[in-house]
Amino acid sequence: MPSDEPRAWRTFHLDQMIPWVDATFPTINSPSGRAVAGASAGGFGAMTYAEVRPDLFGDCQRTTQANWDDQDPSLNTESLAGKPLWVYSGSGDYYEAQLQETSQEFAQAATSSGAQVTERTYAQLNDDGADTPVGECTEGHEWSCWSISLKDWTPELQAFFDRG
């Protein structure tokens, strides 16, 4: 039944789900064995989770997302110092172009805090001949572009885990 009650997703994911996964499966229970990624609103969640629980996540990927007032991840990047961070964005439609600006602001703040930031645009991925797993990336706010960013990040993520 629908409700107006707030959802406690952060508490559920970070304090209940991750400990359950670690207790149930053979995981590496440390930042060197765990990464977080998200696209759109999930990008907001991924960076917020990495900021509030740097003890959980060692590598982070964010595909364009909006910043929400006092919850703006750009304001809390100090805990990302030393962590590899991948930021992807586009400009193929009005919405994505607006979000590209917030992604760049976030990347600058994270770099200033000492994170190891790599910024890539969908245009760069297209120019590099990136293979799109699900259709053509028009550089807009869409799964075809998010999928190539994930595919681009995968070798770096594997190298991160190999070092772990």
mmCIF file of C-alpha atoms in Angstrom:
data_model
loop_
_atom_site.group_PDB
_atom_site.id
_atom_site.type_symbol
_atom_site.label_atom_id
_atom_site.label_comp_id
_atom_site.label_asym_id
_atom_site.label_seq_id
_atom_site.Cartn_x
_atom_site.Cartn_y
_atom_site.Cartn_z
ATOM 1 C CA MET A 1 0.000 0.000 0.000
ATOM 2 C CA PRO A 2 1.454 3.415 -0.947
ATOM 3 C CA SER A 3 2.591 5.607 1.908
ATOM 4 C CA ASP A 4 3.880 9.115 2.499
ATOM 5 C CA GLU A 5 6.358 7.775 5.058
ATOM 6 C CA PRO A 6 10.009 8.411 4.159
ATOM 7 C CA ARG A 7 12.006 5.424 2.977
ATOM 8 C CA ALA A 8 15.186 4.499 4.818
ATOM 9 C CA TRP A 9 17.060 3.223 1.756
ATOM 10 C CA ARG A 10 20.495 4.351 2.956
ATOM 11 C CA THR A 11 20.071 2.538 6.276
ATOM 12 C CA PHE A 12 18.733 -0.548 4.529
ATOM 13 C CA HIS A 13 21.498 -0.724 1.904
ATOM 14 C CA LEU A 14 24.465 0.208 4.095
ATOM 15 C CA ASP A 15 23.524 -1.170 7.507
ATOM 16 C CA GLN A 16 21.400 -4.198 6.614
ATOM 17 C CA MET A 17 21.931 -5.397 3.046
ATOM 18 C CA ILE A 18 25.745 -5.174 2.832
ATOM 19 C CA PRO A 19 26.297 -6.966 6.180
ATOM 20 C CA TRP A 20 23.824 -9.657 5.076
ATOM 21 C CA VAL A 21 25.649 -10.112 1.744
ATOM 22 C CA ASP A 22 29.003 -10.320 3.559
ATOM 23 C CA ALA A 23 27.609 -12.906 5.998
ATOM 24 C CA THR A 24 25.949 -14.946 3.229
ATOM 25 C CA PHE A 25 28.467 -14.904 0.370
ATOM 26 C CA PRO A 26 32.273 -15.159 0.123
ATOM 27 C CA THR A 27 32.983 -11.424 -0.237
ATOM 28 C CA ILE A 28 36.023 -9.318 0.529
ATOM 29 C CA ASN A 29 34.700 -7.300 3.437
ATOM 30 C CA SER A 30 36.829 -4.169 2.973
ATOM 31 C CA PRO A 31 36.998 -1.100 0.736
ATOM 32 C CA SER A 32 39.568 -2.909 -1.443
ATOM 33 C CA GLY A 33 36.889 -5.482 -2.289
ATOM 34 C CA ARG A 34 33.885 -3.255 -2.798
ATOM 35 C CA ALA A 35 32.842 -0.566 -5.290
ATOM 36 C CA VAL A 36 29.706 1.494 -5.787
ATOM 37 C CA ALA A 37 28.203 2.842 -9.018
ATOM 38 C CA GLY A 38 25.007 4.473 -10.164
ATOM 39 C CA ALA A 39 23.329 6.333 -13.001
ATOM 40 C CA SER A 40 20.958 9.269 -12.770
ATOM 41 C CA ALA A 41 19.374 9.275 -9.293
ATOM 42 C CA GLY A 42 21.442 6.168 -8.590
ATOM 43 C CA GLY A 43 24.568 8.245 -9.272
ATOM 44 C CA PHE A 44 23.459 10.573 -6.506
ATOM 45 C CA GLY A 45 22.971 7.593 -4.209
ATOM 46 C CA ALA A 46 26.306 6.010 -5.135
ATOM 47 C CA MET A 47 28.319 9.133 -4.334
ATOM 48 C CA THR A 48 26.344 9.846 -1.181
ATOM 49 C CA TYR A 49 26.937 6.277 0.019
ATOM 50 C CA ALA A 50 30.670 6.547 -0.769
ATOM 51 C CA GLU A 51 30.873 9.814 1.144
ATOM 52 C CA VAL A 52 29.012 8.747 4.274
ATOM 53 C CA ARG A 53 30.645 5.293 4.409
ATOM 54 C CA PRO A 54 34.166 5.541 2.968
ATOM 55 C CA ASP A 55 34.979 2.503 5.134
ATOM 56 C CA LEU A 56 32.803 0.392 2.806
ATOM 57 C CA PHE A 57 33.736 1.484 -0.722
ATOM 58 C CA GLY A 58 37.125 1.728 -2.396
ATOM 59 C CA ASP A 59 36.178 2.614 -5.988
ATOM 60 C CA CYS A 60 33.282 4.728 -7.223
ATOM 61 C CA GLN A 61 31.563 5.446 -10.525
ATOM 62 C CA ARG A 62 28.913 8.044 -11.173
ATOM 63 C CA THR A 63 27.001 8.605 -14.368
ATOM 64 C CA THR A 64 25.296 12.001 -14.526
ATOM 65 C CA GLN A 65 22.921 12.932 -11.781
ATOM 66 C CA ALA A 66 21.345 15.957 -10.221
ATOM 67 C CA ASN A 67 22.473 17.471 -6.947
ATOM 68 C CA TRP A 68 19.711 18.054 -4.448
ATOM 69 C CA ASP A 69 20.136 21.156 -2.294
ATOM 70 C CA ASP A 70 21.636 20.298 1.112
ATOM 71 C CA GLN A 71 22.161 16.704 -0.045
ATOM 72 C CA ASP A 72 24.543 17.841 -2.812
ATOM 73 C CA PRO A 73 27.455 15.339 -2.888
ATOM 74 C CA SER A 74 29.714 18.172 -4.089
ATOM 75 C CA LEU A 75 29.554 19.609 -0.569
ATOM 76 C CA ASN A 76 30.907 16.500 1.191
ATOM 77 C CA THR A 77 33.781 15.162 -0.886
ATOM 78 C CA GLU A 78 36.461 15.134 1.827
ATOM 79 C CA SER A 79 35.871 11.446 2.615
ATOM 80 C CA LEU A 80 36.628 10.548 -1.023
ATOM 81 C CA ALA A 81 40.297 11.607 -0.691
ATOM 82 C CA GLY A 82 42.593 9.039 -2.272
ATOM 83 C CA LYS A 83 39.775 7.015 -3.832
ATOM 84 C CA PRO A 84 39.538 6.410 -7.582
ATOM 85 C CA LEU A 85 36.401 8.086 -8.883
ATOM 86 C CA TRP A 86 34.953 7.925 -12.399
ATOM 87 C CA VAL A 87 32.499 10.615 -13.543
ATOM 88 C CA TYR A 88 30.657 10.294 -16.868
ATOM 89 C CA SER A 89 28.304 12.813 -18.481
ATOM 90 C CA GLY A 90 26.822 13.924 -21.781
ATOM 91 C CA SER A 91 25.199 16.844 -23.511
ATOM 92 C CA GLY A 92 22.963 15.201 -26.111
ATOM 93 C CA ASP A 93 19.680 16.489 -24.725
ATOM 94 C CA TYR A 94 18.584 19.404 -22.557
ATOM 95 C CA TYR A 95 18.333 17.363 -19.363
ATOM 96 C CA GLU A 96 21.732 15.703 -19.750
ATOM 97 C CA ALA A 97 23.379 19.044 -20.609
ATOM 98 C CA GLN A 98 22.084 20.486 -17.331
ATOM 99 C CA LEU A 99 23.327 17.474 -15.408
ATOM 100 C CA GLN A 100 26.725 17.651 -17.088
ATOM 101 C CA GLU A 101 27.288 20.937 -15.266
ATOM 102 C CA THR A 102 26.542 19.391 -11.859
ATOM 103 C CA SER A 103 28.754 16.409 -12.708
ATOM 104 C CA GLN A 104 31.640 18.744 -13.525
ATOM 105 C CA GLU A 105 31.094 20.660 -10.271
ATOM 106 C CA PHE A 106 31.171 17.397 -8.361
ATOM 107 C CA ALA A 107 34.352 16.249 -10.144
ATOM 108 C CA GLN A 108 36.083 19.552 -9.341
ATOM 109 C CA ALA A 109 35.085 19.357 -5.675
ATOM 110 C CA ALA A 110 36.220 15.730 -5.417
ATOM 111 C CA THR A 111 39.547 16.545 -7.112
ATOM 112 C CA SER A 112 40.068 19.420 -4.668
ATOM 113 C CA SER A 113 39.454 16.977 -1.820
ATOM 114 C CA GLY A 114 42.135 14.618 -3.127
ATOM 115 C CA ALA A 115 40.051 12.015 -4.969
ATOM 116 C CA GLN A 116 41.628 10.453 -8.067
ATOM 117 C CA VAL A 117 39.000 11.700 -10.526
ATOM 118 C CA THR A 118 38.701 10.620 -14.149
ATOM 119 C CA GLU A 119 36.087 12.507 -16.170
ATOM 120 C CA ARG A 120 34.792 11.152 -19.462
ATOM 121 C CA THR A 121 31.962 12.338 -21.670
ATOM 122 C CA TYR A 122 29.713 10.200 -23.823
ATOM 123 C CA ALA A 123 31.066 12.135 -26.814
ATOM 124 C CA GLN A 124 34.596 10.977 -25.914
ATOM 125 C CA LEU A 125 33.386 7.397 -25.584
ATOM 126 C CA ASN A 126 31.647 7.610 -28.969
ATOM 127 C CA ASP A 127 34.741 9.217 -30.564
ATOM 128 C CA ASP A 128 36.881 6.397 -29.108
ATOM 129 C CA GLY A 129 34.586 3.901 -30.859
ATOM 130 C CA ALA A 130 33.116 2.500 -27.651
ATOM 131 C CA ASP A 131 30.973 -0.557 -28.237
ATOM 132 C CA THR A 132 27.460 0.174 -27.017
ATOM 133 C CA PRO A 133 25.920 -2.933 -25.485
ATOM 134 C CA VAL A 134 22.353 -1.624 -25.931
ATOM 135 C CA GLY A 135 21.831 0.628 -28.937
ATOM 136 C CA GLU A 136 23.403 3.899 -30.019
ATOM 137 C CA CYS A 137 24.451 6.450 -27.397
ATOM 138 C CA THR A 138 23.002 9.798 -28.476
ATOM 139 C CA GLU A 139 24.872 11.432 -25.563
ATOM 140 C CA GLY A 140 21.589 11.925 -23.718
ATOM 141 C CA HIS A 141 20.172 10.811 -20.380
ATOM 142 C CA GLU A 142 19.556 7.184 -21.360
ATOM 143 C CA TRP A 143 20.583 3.609 -20.709
ATOM 144 C CA SER A 144 22.540 3.235 -23.964
ATOM 145 C CA CYS A 145 24.980 5.917 -22.741
ATOM 146 C CA TRP A 146 25.089 4.651 -19.160
ATOM 147 C CA SER A 147 25.900 1.157 -20.432
ATOM 148 C CA ILE A 148 28.975 2.341 -22.348
ATOM 149 C CA SER A 149 30.190 4.203 -19.278
ATOM 150 C CA LEU A 150 29.901 1.005 -17.239
ATOM 151 C CA LYS A 151 31.689 -0.925 -19.960
ATOM 152 C CA ASP A 152 34.428 1.736 -20.076
ATOM 153 C CA TRP A 153 34.869 1.592 -16.273
ATOM 154 C CA THR A 154 34.979 -2.224 -16.062
ATOM 155 C CA PRO A 155 38.705 -2.678 -16.911
ATOM 156 C CA GLU A 156 39.637 -0.016 -14.340
ATOM 157 C CA LEU A 157 37.396 -1.646 -11.772
ATOM 158 C CA GLN A 158 38.993 -5.040 -12.460
ATOM 159 C CA ALA A 159 42.465 -3.494 -12.051
ATOM 160 C CA PHE A 160 41.332 -1.961 -8.739
ATOM 161 C CA PHE A 161 40.160 -5.354 -7.457
ATOM 162 C CA ASP A 162 43.350 -7.039 -8.709
ATOM 163 C CA ARG A 163 45.430 -4.595 -6.638
ATOM 164 C CA GLY A 164 43.203 -5.135 -3.589
#
